[in-house]
Amino acid sequence: MLVLGFFLFMASPFFSVTLPWLDLFLFSTFISAVDPVAVLSVFEEIKVNRLLYICVFGESLLNDAVTIVVYHALAAMVKIGPENLEMEDFIKALISFFLVSFGGILIGIVGAALTGLATKYSNKEQVLQPLICLLIPYLSYLIAESVHFSGILACEAIIFVFLGLSTVSKKHDWNSVFIGTTLLACLICRFTGMLI
């Protein structure tokens, strides 16, 4: 975003229309938010390193939240006007960035705790558990967005808390025959799929 905005600012004398630098940076937030679905599908095709795939996927999750926060900060600065900006406005934008990010994460952690408690005490009514697992995270998203925090980061926090809990909360059994049979079946199916 910053590089694109800076490039547009440096090239602006050659434009037929004069645009303030803030408008150029605001425009750069629109066009620099990239959805990595195409990149990830290419990564799967060429079988890149798994760590690279995970890094790009993780970056894409946070990229949306960062772009939204930067857009709102720049839109507020455009309303003030570039000639009226002071250092205090830039400091407020930086504080707003961290407040929106960490506020969304905090709401997500609270939502994860509520979801965990609700599913723990509703184990006799298994029909309710999927409903709880859908509604409380969605409610966390809506609450975060309504108070102008990042709903995306709230949902991500819930996901990461549940991933951590699912790893340590259950007793895991090791069955070598099951694992070996599953691996063999996967290899046979994969080989057959490649031949056909």
PDB file of C-alpha atoms in Angstrom:
ATOM      1  CA  MET A   1       0.000   0.000   0.000  1.00  0.00           C
ATOM      2  CA  LEU A   2       2.660   2.488   1.031  1.00  0.00           C
ATOM      3  CA  VAL A   3       4.910   1.733  -1.931  1.00  0.00           C
ATOM      4  CA  LEU A   4       2.010   1.991  -4.357  1.00  0.00           C
ATOM      5  CA  GLY A   5       0.801   5.239  -2.782  1.00  0.00           C
ATOM      6  CA  PHE A   6       4.315   6.691  -2.880  1.00  0.00           C
ATOM      7  CA  PHE A   7       4.725   5.654  -6.528  1.00  0.00           C
ATOM      8  CA  LEU A   8       1.412   7.289  -7.460  1.00  0.00           C
ATOM      9  CA  PHE A   9       2.431  10.441  -5.583  1.00  0.00           C
ATOM     10  CA  MET A  10       5.760  10.601  -7.434  1.00  0.00           C
ATOM     11  CA  ALA A  11       4.013  10.069 -10.789  1.00  0.00           C
ATOM     12  CA  SER A  12       1.190  12.551 -10.046  1.00  0.00           C
ATOM     13  CA  PRO A  13       2.832  15.513 -11.862  1.00  0.00           C
ATOM     14  CA  PHE A  14       2.322  13.561 -15.098  1.00  0.00           C
ATOM     15  CA  PHE A  15      -1.423  13.022 -14.491  1.00  0.00           C
ATOM     16  CA  SER A  16      -3.950  15.198 -16.307  1.00  0.00           C
ATOM     17  CA  VAL A  17      -5.824  15.639 -13.014  1.00  0.00           C
ATOM     18  CA  THR A  18      -4.242  17.006  -9.851  1.00  0.00           C
ATOM     19  CA  LEU A  19      -4.928  14.773  -6.861  1.00  0.00           C
ATOM     20  CA  PRO A  20      -3.923  15.356  -3.238  1.00  0.00           C
ATOM     21  CA  TRP A  21      -1.427  12.878  -1.808  1.00  0.00           C
ATOM     22  CA  LEU A  22      -3.998  11.563   0.678  1.00  0.00           C
ATOM     23  CA  ASP A  23      -6.405  10.645  -2.115  1.00  0.00           C
ATOM     24  CA  LEU A  24      -3.625   8.752  -3.878  1.00  0.00           C
ATOM     25  CA  PHE A  25      -2.818   6.773  -0.740  1.00  0.00           C
ATOM     26  CA  LEU A  26      -6.527   6.114  -0.162  1.00  0.00           C
ATOM     27  CA  PHE A  27      -6.813   4.828  -3.730  1.00  0.00           C
ATOM     28  CA  SER A  28      -3.799   2.586  -3.172  1.00  0.00           C
ATOM     29  CA  THR A  29      -5.633   0.849  -0.305  1.00  0.00           C
ATOM     30  CA  PHE A  30      -8.418  -0.059  -2.744  1.00  0.00           C
ATOM     31  CA  ILE A  31      -6.228  -1.657  -5.345  1.00  0.00           C
ATOM     32  CA  SER A  32      -3.527  -3.206  -3.170  1.00  0.00           C
ATOM     33  CA  ALA A  33      -5.798  -5.503  -1.142  1.00  0.00           C
ATOM     34  CA  VAL A  34      -5.097  -8.802  -2.865  1.00  0.00           C
ATOM     35  CA  ASP A  35      -7.120 -11.961  -2.448  1.00  0.00           C
ATOM     36  CA  PRO A  36      -4.551 -14.776  -2.566  1.00  0.00           C
ATOM     37  CA  VAL A  37      -6.938 -17.510  -3.735  1.00  0.00           C
ATOM     38  CA  ALA A  38      -5.279 -17.605  -7.163  1.00  0.00           C
ATOM     39  CA  VAL A  39      -1.800 -17.610  -5.628  1.00  0.00           C
ATOM     40  CA  LEU A  40      -2.691 -20.435  -3.251  1.00  0.00           C
ATOM     41  CA  SER A  41      -4.171 -22.529  -6.053  1.00  0.00           C
ATOM     42  CA  VAL A  42      -0.990 -22.065  -8.096  1.00  0.00           C
ATOM     43  CA  PHE A  43       1.043 -23.042  -5.023  1.00  0.00           C
ATOM     44  CA  GLU A  44      -0.945 -26.272  -4.799  1.00  0.00           C
ATOM     45  CA  GLU A  45      -0.382 -27.000  -8.484  1.00  0.00           C
ATOM     46  CA  ILE A  46       3.387 -26.509  -8.389  1.00  0.00           C
ATOM     47  CA  LYS A  47       3.673 -28.035  -4.912  1.00  0.00           C
ATOM     48  CA  VAL A  48       5.668 -25.306  -3.190  1.00  0.00           C
ATOM     49  CA  ASN A  49       7.124 -25.668   0.269  1.00  0.00           C
ATOM     50  CA  ARG A  50       4.337 -26.163   2.826  1.00  0.00           C
ATOM     51  CA  LEU A  51       5.742 -23.414   5.068  1.00  0.00           C
ATOM     52  CA  LEU A  52       5.536 -20.889   2.219  1.00  0.00           C
ATOM     53  CA  TYR A  53       1.918 -21.902   1.592  1.00  0.00           C
ATOM     54  CA  ILE A  54       1.072 -21.447   5.286  1.00  0.00           C
ATOM     55  CA  CYS A  55       2.829 -18.056   5.418  1.00  0.00           C
ATOM     56  CA  VAL A  56       0.933 -16.720   2.390  1.00  0.00           C
ATOM     57  CA  PHE A  57      -2.355 -18.051   3.757  1.00  0.00           C
ATOM     58  CA  GLY A  58      -1.721 -16.474   7.181  1.00  0.00           C
ATOM     59  CA  GLU A  59      -0.697 -13.184   5.622  1.00  0.00           C
ATOM     60  CA  SER A  60      -3.900 -13.113   3.594  1.00  0.00           C
ATOM     61  CA  LEU A  61      -5.979 -13.477   6.747  1.00  0.00           C
ATOM     62  CA  LEU A  62      -4.357 -10.445   8.333  1.00  0.00           C
ATOM     63  CA  ASN A  63      -4.106  -8.463   5.097  1.00  0.00           C
ATOM     64  CA  ASP A  64      -7.850  -7.826   4.972  1.00  0.00           C
ATOM     65  CA  ALA A  65      -7.926  -6.476   8.515  1.00  0.00           C
ATOM     66  CA  VAL A  66      -4.910  -4.216   7.954  1.00  0.00           C
ATOM     67  CA  THR A  67      -6.340  -2.846   4.715  1.00  0.00           C
ATOM     68  CA  ILE A  68      -9.654  -1.995   6.355  1.00  0.00           C
ATOM     69  CA  VAL A  69      -7.968  -0.210   9.261  1.00  0.00           C
ATOM     70  CA  VAL A  70      -5.642   1.784   6.982  1.00  0.00           C
ATOM     71  CA  TYR A  71      -8.556   2.700   4.713  1.00  0.00           C
ATOM     72  CA  HIS A  72     -10.602   4.072   7.617  1.00  0.00           C
ATOM     73  CA  ALA A  73      -7.619   6.044   8.927  1.00  0.00           C
ATOM     74  CA  LEU A  74      -6.926   7.579   5.514  1.00  0.00           C
ATOM     75  CA  ALA A  75     -10.627   8.314   4.908  1.00  0.00           C
ATOM     76  CA  ALA A  76     -10.731  10.226   8.203  1.00  0.00           C
ATOM     77  CA  MET A  77      -7.608  12.158   7.177  1.00  0.00           C
ATOM     78  CA  VAL A  78      -9.175  13.020   3.812  1.00  0.00           C
ATOM     79  CA  LYS A  79     -12.166  14.526   5.665  1.00  0.00           C
ATOM     80  CA  ILE A  80      -9.792  16.653   7.751  1.00  0.00           C
ATOM     81  CA  GLY A  81      -7.936  17.715   4.621  1.00  0.00           C
ATOM     82  CA  PRO A  82      -4.244  17.261   3.851  1.00  0.00           C
ATOM     83  CA  GLU A  83      -3.462  20.889   4.630  1.00  0.00           C
ATOM     84  CA  ASN A  84      -4.995  20.631   8.125  1.00  0.00           C
ATOM     85  CA  LEU A  85      -3.190  17.460   9.221  1.00  0.00           C
ATOM     86  CA  GLU A  86      -0.920  17.606  12.216  1.00  0.00           C
ATOM     87  CA  MET A  87       1.395  15.055  13.799  1.00  0.00           C
ATOM     88  CA  GLU A  88      -1.358  14.333  16.325  1.00  0.00           C
ATOM     89  CA  ASP A  89      -3.557  12.954  13.516  1.00  0.00           C
ATOM     90  CA  PHE A  90      -0.884  10.472  12.445  1.00  0.00           C
ATOM     91  CA  ILE A  91      -0.386   9.358  16.052  1.00  0.00           C
ATOM     92  CA  LYS A  92      -4.155   8.903  16.427  1.00  0.00           C
ATOM     93  CA  ALA A  93      -4.193   6.792  13.244  1.00  0.00           C
ATOM     94  CA  LEU A  94      -1.411   4.574  14.606  1.00  0.00           C
ATOM     95  CA  ILE A  95      -3.176   4.177  17.957  1.00  0.00           C
ATOM     96  CA  SER A  96      -6.428   3.444  16.119  1.00  0.00           C
ATOM     97  CA  PHE A  97      -4.682   0.714  14.137  1.00  0.00           C
ATOM     98  CA  PHE A  98      -3.569  -1.087  17.290  1.00  0.00           C
ATOM     99  CA  LEU A  99      -6.869  -0.463  19.087  1.00  0.00           C
ATOM    100  CA  VAL A 100      -8.941  -1.883  16.223  1.00  0.00           C
ATOM    101  CA  SER A 101      -6.642  -4.891  15.844  1.00  0.00           C
ATOM    102  CA  PHE A 102      -6.287  -5.811  19.506  1.00  0.00           C
ATOM    103  CA  GLY A 103      -9.924  -4.941  20.245  1.00  0.00           C
ATOM    104  CA  GLY A 104     -11.041  -7.458  17.626  1.00  0.00           C
ATOM    105  CA  ILE A 105      -8.693 -10.082  19.035  1.00  0.00           C
ATOM    106  CA  LEU A 106      -9.971  -9.464  22.577  1.00  0.00           C
ATOM    107  CA  ILE A 107     -13.600  -9.811  21.485  1.00  0.00           C
ATOM    108  CA  GLY A 108     -12.628 -13.022  19.688  1.00  0.00           C
ATOM    109  CA  ILE A 109     -11.002 -14.450  22.815  1.00  0.00           C
ATOM    110  CA  VAL A 110     -14.107 -13.642  24.869  1.00  0.00           C
ATOM    111  CA  GLY A 111     -16.268 -15.232  22.151  1.00  0.00           C
ATOM    112  CA  ALA A 112     -14.062 -18.329  22.174  1.00  0.00           C
ATOM    113  CA  ALA A 113     -14.364 -18.602  25.960  1.00  0.00           C
ATOM    114  CA  LEU A 114     -18.156 -18.285  25.761  1.00  0.00           C
ATOM    115  CA  THR A 115     -18.324 -20.841  22.960  1.00  0.00           C
ATOM    116  CA  GLY A 116     -16.124 -23.250  24.892  1.00  0.00           C
ATOM    117  CA  LEU A 117     -18.191 -22.917  28.061  1.00  0.00           C
ATOM    118  CA  ALA A 118     -21.480 -23.219  26.212  1.00  0.00           C
ATOM    119  CA  THR A 119     -20.394 -26.366  24.365  1.00  0.00           C
ATOM    120  CA  LYS A 120     -18.936 -27.858  27.540  1.00  0.00           C
ATOM    121  CA  TYR A 121     -22.223 -27.594  29.413  1.00  0.00           C
ATOM    122  CA  SER A 122     -24.423 -28.516  26.453  1.00  0.00           C
ATOM    123  CA  ASN A 123     -22.845 -31.910  25.813  1.00  0.00           C
ATOM    124  CA  LYS A 124     -26.130 -33.681  26.632  1.00  0.00           C
ATOM    125  CA  GLU A 125     -27.919 -31.697  23.926  1.00  0.00           C
ATOM    126  CA  GLN A 126     -25.721 -32.359  20.918  1.00  0.00           C
ATOM    127  CA  VAL A 127     -28.157 -30.645  18.584  1.00  0.00           C
ATOM    128  CA  LEU A 128     -27.279 -27.322  20.229  1.00  0.00           C
ATOM    129  CA  GLN A 129     -23.513 -27.614  19.870  1.00  0.00           C
ATOM    130  CA  PRO A 130     -23.260 -26.845  16.120  1.00  0.00           C
ATOM    131  CA  LEU A 131     -25.679 -23.977  16.623  1.00  0.00           C
ATOM    132  CA  ILE A 132     -23.541 -22.593  19.450  1.00  0.00           C
ATOM    133  CA  CYS A 133     -20.367 -23.014  17.382  1.00  0.00           C
ATOM    134  CA  LEU A 134     -21.914 -20.981  14.572  1.00  0.00           C
ATOM    135  CA  LEU A 135     -23.862 -18.311  16.431  1.00  0.00           C
ATOM    136  CA  ILE A 136     -21.386 -17.158  19.082  1.00  0.00           C
ATOM    137  CA  PRO A 137     -18.510 -16.604  16.601  1.00  0.00           C
ATOM    138  CA  TYR A 138     -20.897 -14.797  14.254  1.00  0.00           C
ATOM    139  CA  LEU A 139     -22.137 -12.714  17.173  1.00  0.00           C
ATOM    140  CA  SER A 140     -18.506 -11.923  18.051  1.00  0.00           C
ATOM    141  CA  TYR A 141     -17.967 -10.750  14.478  1.00  0.00           C
ATOM    142  CA  LEU A 142     -21.060  -8.527  14.606  1.00  0.00           C
ATOM    143  CA  ILE A 143     -20.133  -7.067  17.999  1.00  0.00           C
ATOM    144  CA  ALA A 144     -16.587  -6.309  16.848  1.00  0.00           C
ATOM    145  CA  GLU A 145     -17.819  -4.628  13.678  1.00  0.00           C
ATOM    146  CA  SER A 146     -20.486  -2.639  15.547  1.00  0.00           C
ATOM    147  CA  VAL A 147     -17.885  -1.086  17.858  1.00  0.00           C
ATOM    148  CA  HIS A 148     -15.543  -0.494  14.885  1.00  0.00           C
ATOM    149  CA  PHE A 149     -13.052  -3.213  15.779  1.00  0.00           C
ATOM    150  CA  SER A 150     -11.888  -5.881  13.355  1.00  0.00           C
ATOM    151  CA  GLY A 151     -14.502  -8.614  13.007  1.00  0.00           C
ATOM    152  CA  ILE A 152     -12.116 -10.646  10.868  1.00  0.00           C
ATOM    153  CA  LEU A 153      -9.529 -10.709  13.649  1.00  0.00           C
ATOM    154  CA  ALA A 154     -12.245 -11.588  16.179  1.00  0.00           C
ATOM    155  CA  CYS A 155     -13.177 -14.669  14.155  1.00  0.00           C
ATOM    156  CA  GLU A 156      -9.524 -15.585  13.649  1.00  0.00           C
ATOM    157  CA  ALA A 157      -8.926 -15.399  17.398  1.00  0.00           C
ATOM    158  CA  ILE A 158     -11.824 -17.795  17.969  1.00  0.00           C
ATOM    159  CA  ILE A 159     -10.423 -20.193  15.379  1.00  0.00           C
ATOM    160  CA  PHE A 160      -6.928 -20.169  16.871  1.00  0.00           C
ATOM    161  CA  VAL A 161      -8.215 -20.659  20.420  1.00  0.00           C
ATOM    162  CA  PHE A 162     -10.280 -23.642  19.282  1.00  0.00           C
ATOM    163  CA  LEU A 163      -7.355 -25.107  17.366  1.00  0.00           C
ATOM    164  CA  GLY A 164      -5.255 -24.918  20.515  1.00  0.00           C
ATOM    165  CA  LEU A 165      -8.008 -26.333  22.713  1.00  0.00           C
ATOM    166  CA  SER A 166      -8.753 -29.231  20.399  1.00  0.00           C
ATOM    167  CA  THR A 167      -5.114 -30.273  20.512  1.00  0.00           C
ATOM    168  CA  VAL A 168      -4.834 -30.498  24.292  1.00  0.00           C
ATOM    169  CA  SER A 169      -8.381 -31.135  25.490  1.00  0.00           C
ATOM    170  CA  LYS A 170      -8.922 -34.696  24.329  1.00  0.00           C
ATOM    171  CA  LYS A 171      -7.106 -37.915  24.995  1.00  0.00           C
ATOM    172  CA  HIS A 172      -5.550 -39.064  21.752  1.00  0.00           C
ATOM    173  CA  ASP A 173      -5.304 -42.730  20.851  1.00  0.00           C
ATOM    174  CA  TRP A 174      -2.604 -44.183  18.649  1.00  0.00           C
ATOM    175  CA  ASN A 175      -3.639 -47.029  16.395  1.00  0.00           C
ATOM    176  CA  SER A 176      -0.822 -48.083  14.067  1.00  0.00           C
ATOM    177  CA  VAL A 177      -3.034 -50.350  11.951  1.00  0.00           C
ATOM    178  CA  PHE A 178      -5.551 -47.544  11.349  1.00  0.00           C
ATOM    179  CA  ILE A 179      -2.832 -45.026  10.487  1.00  0.00           C
ATOM    180  CA  GLY A 180      -1.011 -47.450   8.181  1.00  0.00           C
ATOM    181  CA  THR A 181      -4.217 -48.450   6.402  1.00  0.00           C
ATOM    182  CA  THR A 182      -5.220 -44.812   5.972  1.00  0.00           C
ATOM    183  CA  LEU A 183      -1.836 -43.846   4.526  1.00  0.00           C
ATOM    184  CA  LEU A 184      -1.882 -46.816   2.161  1.00  0.00           C
ATOM    185  CA  ALA A 185      -5.438 -45.991   1.037  1.00  0.00           C
ATOM    186  CA  CYS A 186      -4.452 -42.346   0.458  1.00  0.00           C
ATOM    187  CA  LEU A 187      -1.433 -43.363  -1.620  1.00  0.00           C
ATOM    188  CA  ILE A 188      -3.461 -45.821  -3.708  1.00  0.00           C
ATOM    189  CA  CYS A 189      -6.254 -43.287  -4.281  1.00  0.00           C
ATOM    190  CA  ARG A 190      -3.769 -40.547  -5.142  1.00  0.00           C
ATOM    191  CA  PHE A 191      -1.922 -42.820  -7.572  1.00  0.00           C
ATOM    192  CA  THR A 192      -5.209 -43.917  -9.159  1.00  0.00           C
ATOM    193  CA  GLY A 193      -6.369 -40.313  -9.429  1.00  0.00           C
ATOM    194  CA  MET A 194      -3.155 -39.326 -11.203  1.00  0.00           C
ATOM    195  CA  LEU A 195      -3.484 -42.173 -13.707  1.00  0.00           C
ATOM    196  CA  ILE A 196      -7.090 -41.401 -14.560  1.00  0.00           C
TER     197      ILE A 196
END
